[in-house]
XYZ file of C-alpha atoms in Angstrom:
327
model
C 26.882 -53.851 -33.817
C 23.264 -53.233 -34.751
C 22.388 -49.718 -33.644
C 18.710 -49.267 -34.528
C 15.703 -51.480 -33.865
C 12.465 -50.482 -35.623
C 8.997 -51.069 -34.212
C 5.922 -50.446 -36.382
C 2.616 -49.539 -34.738
C 0.827 -48.563 -37.960
C -1.769 -51.299 -37.511
C -2.688 -49.948 -34.078
C -1.985 -46.284 -34.846
C -5.502 -44.967 -35.392
C -6.901 -46.748 -32.347
C -3.944 -45.683 -30.229
C -4.379 -42.050 -31.176
C -8.111 -42.206 -30.477
C -7.421 -43.663 -27.025
C -4.884 -40.937 -26.254
C -7.262 -38.249 -27.531
C -9.891 -39.537 -25.113
C -7.306 -39.557 -22.335
C -6.289 -35.979 -23.170
C -9.747 -34.736 -22.211
C -9.053 -35.707 -18.588
C -5.871 -33.678 -18.141
C -4.715 -30.085 -18.464
C -1.422 -31.158 -20.018
C 1.585 -33.420 -19.652
C 2.525 -31.733 -16.366
C -0.883 -32.396 -14.787
C -0.105 -34.116 -11.465
C -2.846 -36.687 -11.964
C -1.410 -37.603 -15.351
C 2.114 -37.926 -13.964
C 0.946 -40.176 -11.143
C -1.085 -42.302 -13.520
C 1.472 -42.751 -16.304
C 2.341 -46.375 -15.427
C -1.325 -47.332 -15.730
C -1.938 -45.207 -18.823
C 0.999 -46.892 -20.548
C -1.356 -49.859 -20.924
C -2.795 -47.915 -23.872
C 0.385 -48.724 -25.795
C 0.483 -51.927 -27.875
C 2.008 -54.838 -25.990
C 4.689 -55.474 -28.614
C 5.780 -51.837 -28.344
C 6.075 -52.013 -24.567
C 8.110 -55.207 -24.865
C 10.443 -53.557 -27.389
C 11.016 -50.630 -25.034
C 11.677 -53.013 -22.177
C 14.281 -54.717 -24.341
C 15.931 -51.338 -24.902
C 15.976 -50.825 -21.152
C 16.983 -54.267 -19.905
C 18.913 -56.112 -22.602
C 21.287 -53.352 -23.703
C 21.520 -54.670 -27.253
C 20.543 -52.155 -29.970
C 20.802 -48.758 -28.217
C 18.226 -46.970 -30.401
C 14.576 -47.883 -30.926
C 12.562 -46.145 -33.642
C 8.788 -46.408 -33.365
C 6.931 -45.746 -36.606
C 3.260 -45.405 -37.387
C 1.643 -43.047 -34.859
C -0.583 -40.607 -36.779
C -0.016 -36.981 -35.832
C -3.032 -34.642 -36.100
C -3.745 -33.490 -39.641
C -4.454 -29.958 -38.415
C -1.093 -29.582 -36.679
C -0.257 -25.979 -35.831
C 2.511 -24.232 -37.795
C 6.051 -24.674 -36.533
C 6.636 -21.711 -34.196
C 9.573 -19.340 -34.598
C 10.635 -19.936 -30.993
C 9.968 -22.625 -28.400
C 8.247 -20.030 -26.185
C 5.641 -19.505 -28.908
C 4.594 -23.166 -28.969
C 1.025 -23.705 -27.765
C 0.975 -26.768 -25.445
C -2.628 -27.482 -26.412
C -1.629 -27.815 -30.066
C 0.725 -30.712 -29.333
C -1.070 -32.306 -26.391
C -1.912 -35.634 -28.034
C 1.580 -36.344 -29.441
C 3.104 -35.045 -26.203
C 1.041 -37.482 -24.147
C 2.109 -40.288 -26.472
C 5.776 -39.355 -26.083
C 5.441 -39.170 -22.304
C 3.865 -42.627 -22.216
C 6.724 -44.025 -24.281
C 9.138 -42.457 -21.818
C 7.258 -43.786 -18.817
C 7.966 -47.361 -19.909
C 11.688 -46.593 -19.590
C 11.585 -44.559 -16.380
C 10.535 -41.118 -15.158
C 10.401 -38.090 -17.481
C 12.055 -34.950 -16.110
C 13.180 -31.488 -17.190
C 15.902 -28.915 -16.596
C 15.161 -25.438 -15.282
C 17.768 -24.189 -17.743
C 16.100 -25.872 -20.727
C 12.895 -24.257 -21.940
C 11.957 -23.226 -18.393
C 11.691 -26.780 -17.138
C 9.085 -28.057 -19.587
C 8.831 -31.844 -19.436
C 8.283 -31.969 -23.189
C 10.362 -29.437 -25.088
C 10.699 -28.376 -28.717
C 13.535 -29.024 -31.130
C 13.129 -26.496 -33.919
C 15.164 -23.859 -35.771
C 15.284 -20.402 -34.200
C 16.293 -17.276 -36.136
C 19.799 -16.257 -35.114
C 20.773 -19.730 -33.912
C 21.548 -21.235 -37.303
C 25.254 -21.768 -36.587
C 25.134 -22.930 -32.966
C 25.804 -26.407 -31.622
C 22.300 -26.695 -30.128
C 19.006 -28.236 -31.167
C 17.928 -24.864 -32.583
C 20.585 -24.691 -35.297
C 19.969 -25.491 -38.945
C 22.777 -24.386 -41.288
C 25.429 -26.513 -39.582
C 25.667 -30.175 -38.756
C 24.710 -30.748 -35.133
C 27.737 -32.786 -34.138
C 27.160 -36.103 -32.405
C 27.001 -35.984 -28.618
C 25.479 -37.530 -25.549
C 22.558 -35.504 -24.244
C 23.574 -33.094 -21.450
C 26.862 -34.949 -20.979
C 28.037 -32.097 -18.744
C 25.644 -32.979 -15.929
C 25.835 -35.969 -13.586
C 22.014 -36.160 -13.621
C 21.757 -36.370 -17.417
C 19.052 -38.588 -18.835
C 19.316 -42.335 -19.217
C 17.115 -42.141 -22.307
C 16.279 -39.403 -24.778
C 12.977 -39.498 -26.628
C 12.292 -37.562 -29.834
C 8.933 -37.419 -31.610
C 8.680 -35.947 -35.093
C 5.806 -33.573 -35.773
C 7.109 -32.193 -39.055
C 10.150 -32.898 -41.244
C 9.426 -31.603 -44.748
C 12.981 -31.986 -46.055
C 13.464 -35.421 -44.475
C 16.464 -34.097 -42.545
C 18.177 -37.056 -40.890
C 18.770 -37.476 -37.214
C 22.133 -39.210 -36.853
C 22.804 -41.929 -34.285
C 25.948 -43.854 -33.549
C 27.427 -46.398 -31.166
C 30.453 -48.660 -30.984
C 31.300 -51.756 -29.001
C 33.293 -50.068 -26.248
C 34.605 -53.424 -25.026
C 36.666 -53.629 -28.232
C 38.628 -50.433 -27.684
C 42.404 -50.832 -27.341
C 43.210 -51.509 -23.694
C 45.467 -48.477 -23.472
C 42.730 -46.161 -24.754
C 40.084 -47.728 -22.525
C 42.329 -47.239 -19.499
C 42.863 -43.557 -20.268
C 39.208 -42.919 -21.124
C 38.199 -44.456 -17.784
C 40.207 -41.882 -15.833
C 39.072 -38.341 -14.865
C 41.255 -36.645 -17.469
C 38.647 -34.879 -19.601
C 37.361 -31.313 -19.292
C 33.716 -30.808 -20.185
C 31.540 -27.712 -20.558
C 27.773 -27.249 -20.830
C 26.485 -26.280 -24.261
C 25.826 -22.690 -25.310
C 22.068 -22.792 -24.696
C 22.347 -24.127 -21.148
C 25.109 -21.684 -20.208
C 23.129 -18.776 -21.644
C 19.921 -19.755 -19.868
C 21.667 -20.359 -16.550
C 22.781 -16.717 -16.482
C 19.153 -15.678 -15.911
C 18.696 -17.849 -12.800
C 19.281 -16.701 -9.238
C 19.023 -18.060 -5.709
C 17.357 -21.442 -5.313
C 16.865 -21.712 -9.082
C 20.629 -21.851 -9.600
C 21.462 -25.135 -7.858
C 23.738 -26.188 -10.738
C 26.735 -24.189 -11.940
C 26.452 -24.463 -15.717
C 29.157 -21.890 -16.437
C 32.286 -23.722 -15.286
C 33.935 -26.921 -16.386
C 33.892 -30.445 -15.008
C 36.640 -33.024 -15.082
C 35.098 -36.382 -15.949
C 35.662 -39.920 -17.187
C 34.500 -40.724 -20.702
C 33.980 -44.416 -19.881
C 32.416 -45.690 -16.677
C 30.489 -48.656 -15.328
C 31.446 -52.262 -16.007
C 34.996 -52.458 -17.401
C 34.014 -55.060 -20.014
C 30.826 -53.258 -21.066
C 31.343 -49.599 -20.180
C 28.950 -46.718 -20.576
C 29.767 -43.515 -22.406
C 29.857 -39.808 -21.509
C 30.945 -37.684 -24.445
C 30.301 -34.367 -26.180
C 33.252 -33.681 -28.499
C 32.203 -30.101 -29.302
C 32.436 -29.174 -25.612
C 35.056 -31.651 -24.379
C 38.852 -31.675 -24.282
C 41.504 -34.033 -22.961
C 43.478 -32.600 -20.040
C 46.763 -33.874 -21.511
C 48.048 -35.127 -24.848
C 47.471 -38.882 -24.234
C 43.915 -38.110 -23.092
C 43.299 -35.847 -26.088
C 44.579 -38.547 -28.448
C 42.430 -41.278 -26.887
C 39.382 -39.008 -27.066
C 40.103 -38.201 -30.700
C 40.382 -41.879 -31.624
C 37.109 -42.691 -29.868
C 35.391 -39.764 -31.577
C 36.636 -41.029 -34.937
C 35.195 -44.481 -34.250
C 31.870 -42.997 -33.207
C 31.814 -40.756 -36.259
C 32.368 -43.751 -38.524
C 29.484 -45.570 -36.837
C 26.898 -42.857 -37.495
C 23.793 -43.819 -39.432
C 20.979 -41.621 -40.700
C 17.511 -42.007 -39.235
C 14.898 -40.015 -41.127
C 11.961 -39.398 -38.824
C 8.605 -38.941 -40.525
C 5.679 -37.227 -38.753
C 4.569 -39.506 -35.921
C 7.861 -41.393 -35.702
C 9.551 -41.572 -32.302
C 13.213 -42.258 -31.609
C 14.248 -43.549 -28.164
C 17.998 -43.367 -27.520
C 20.002 -44.964 -24.720
C 22.016 -41.924 -23.650
C 24.636 -44.060 -21.894
C 25.430 -46.168 -24.964
C 24.722 -44.069 -28.060
C 25.326 -40.602 -29.436
C 23.094 -38.546 -31.686
C 23.193 -35.471 -33.894
C 21.520 -33.994 -36.973
C 22.382 -33.209 -40.580
C 22.123 -29.542 -41.658
C 19.090 -28.090 -43.387
C 17.830 -24.722 -44.581
C 15.273 -23.181 -42.240
C 12.427 -21.292 -43.913
C 10.772 -19.751 -40.841
C 7.406 -19.942 -42.580
C 5.617 -22.394 -40.282
C 6.670 -25.504 -42.207
C 10.095 -26.157 -40.654
C 11.278 -29.337 -38.983
C 9.737 -29.687 -35.527
C 10.447 -32.424 -33.014
C 9.229 -32.833 -29.471
C 11.709 -34.088 -26.874
C 11.521 -35.833 -23.516
C 14.292 -36.861 -21.145
C 13.912 -39.929 -18.956
C 15.775 -41.098 -15.862
C 15.682 -44.581 -14.403
C 16.069 -43.058 -10.921
C 14.378 -39.733 -10.176
C 15.338 -39.919 -6.517
C 19.060 -39.478 -7.194
C 18.439 -35.847 -8.218
C 16.386 -34.947 -5.122
C 19.003 -32.482 -3.821
C 18.615 -30.528 -7.066
C 14.806 -30.451 -7.158
C 12.541 -28.113 -5.197
C 10.358 -30.928 -3.838
C 10.003 -34.690 -4.041
C 7.137 -34.565 -6.578
C 8.946 -31.995 -8.733
C 10.487 -33.317 -11.947
C 12.527 -30.205 -12.717
C 16.250 -30.203 -11.919
C 17.487 -26.753 -10.895
């Protein structure tokens, strides 16, 4: 199956950036309530062919990854920070607004209280001390393929990544298989709640600092889940092999065979500055090849947004109806 569809907005890039720069003057940031309310209208700034491509990603369920090339990032981009907390929101406002508008075509952007304090647009960058972890802040190791936040029932429908800097051309990896072609015996097992799943190290670590109403989700335990769900002839996928185990030997074997198929399907996507990658989190997995972090301000730096098709379903885990942060 074709995994990646590429859309080029180079011809419209300069005008698009100028329009978003003008828009940026009206808002304090991507979490400005007026901006969030107006996103559907502001998405009209995007080229029509780009909007149609994103709608195809959402509605047709063909290629599960769309790469958008050609948006010019600011030439005076700030150095890559040593930690996500050190990132200045003003320094990335224009690309962040662009990424949010891309996400708004697919649904409603949201955040996790346990992920970078609930920021709607977060940073993917190497952090000293995290080189070996299975999180977006590692560098020395391969970030194994996974579905984003597979642990949580309210995980995103779509994941959006926007490259600000990638000096070594480190590939993002994406993969998908035709799940309708799995052996019937494996599909039957994978569709049963026979798989134990844990949250990743970063989310578990961050959840330990939350108390009271902020701790609506228990990130420290395990969940027993189905890997396949939805339509039996075109199922969706919930998988994170690094944090997932079969509850019995047949389940473990079926999971291993599926993971092998997904691993064989992986393709490299090298994101250049200004490139965005929109991933259907129910049909594709993603990861990253290793690289050597320099911690000198020039390291790989992506911005990330998570999008849900239905914000209302998480209302019990949000402080208020307008809030976009899941606790």
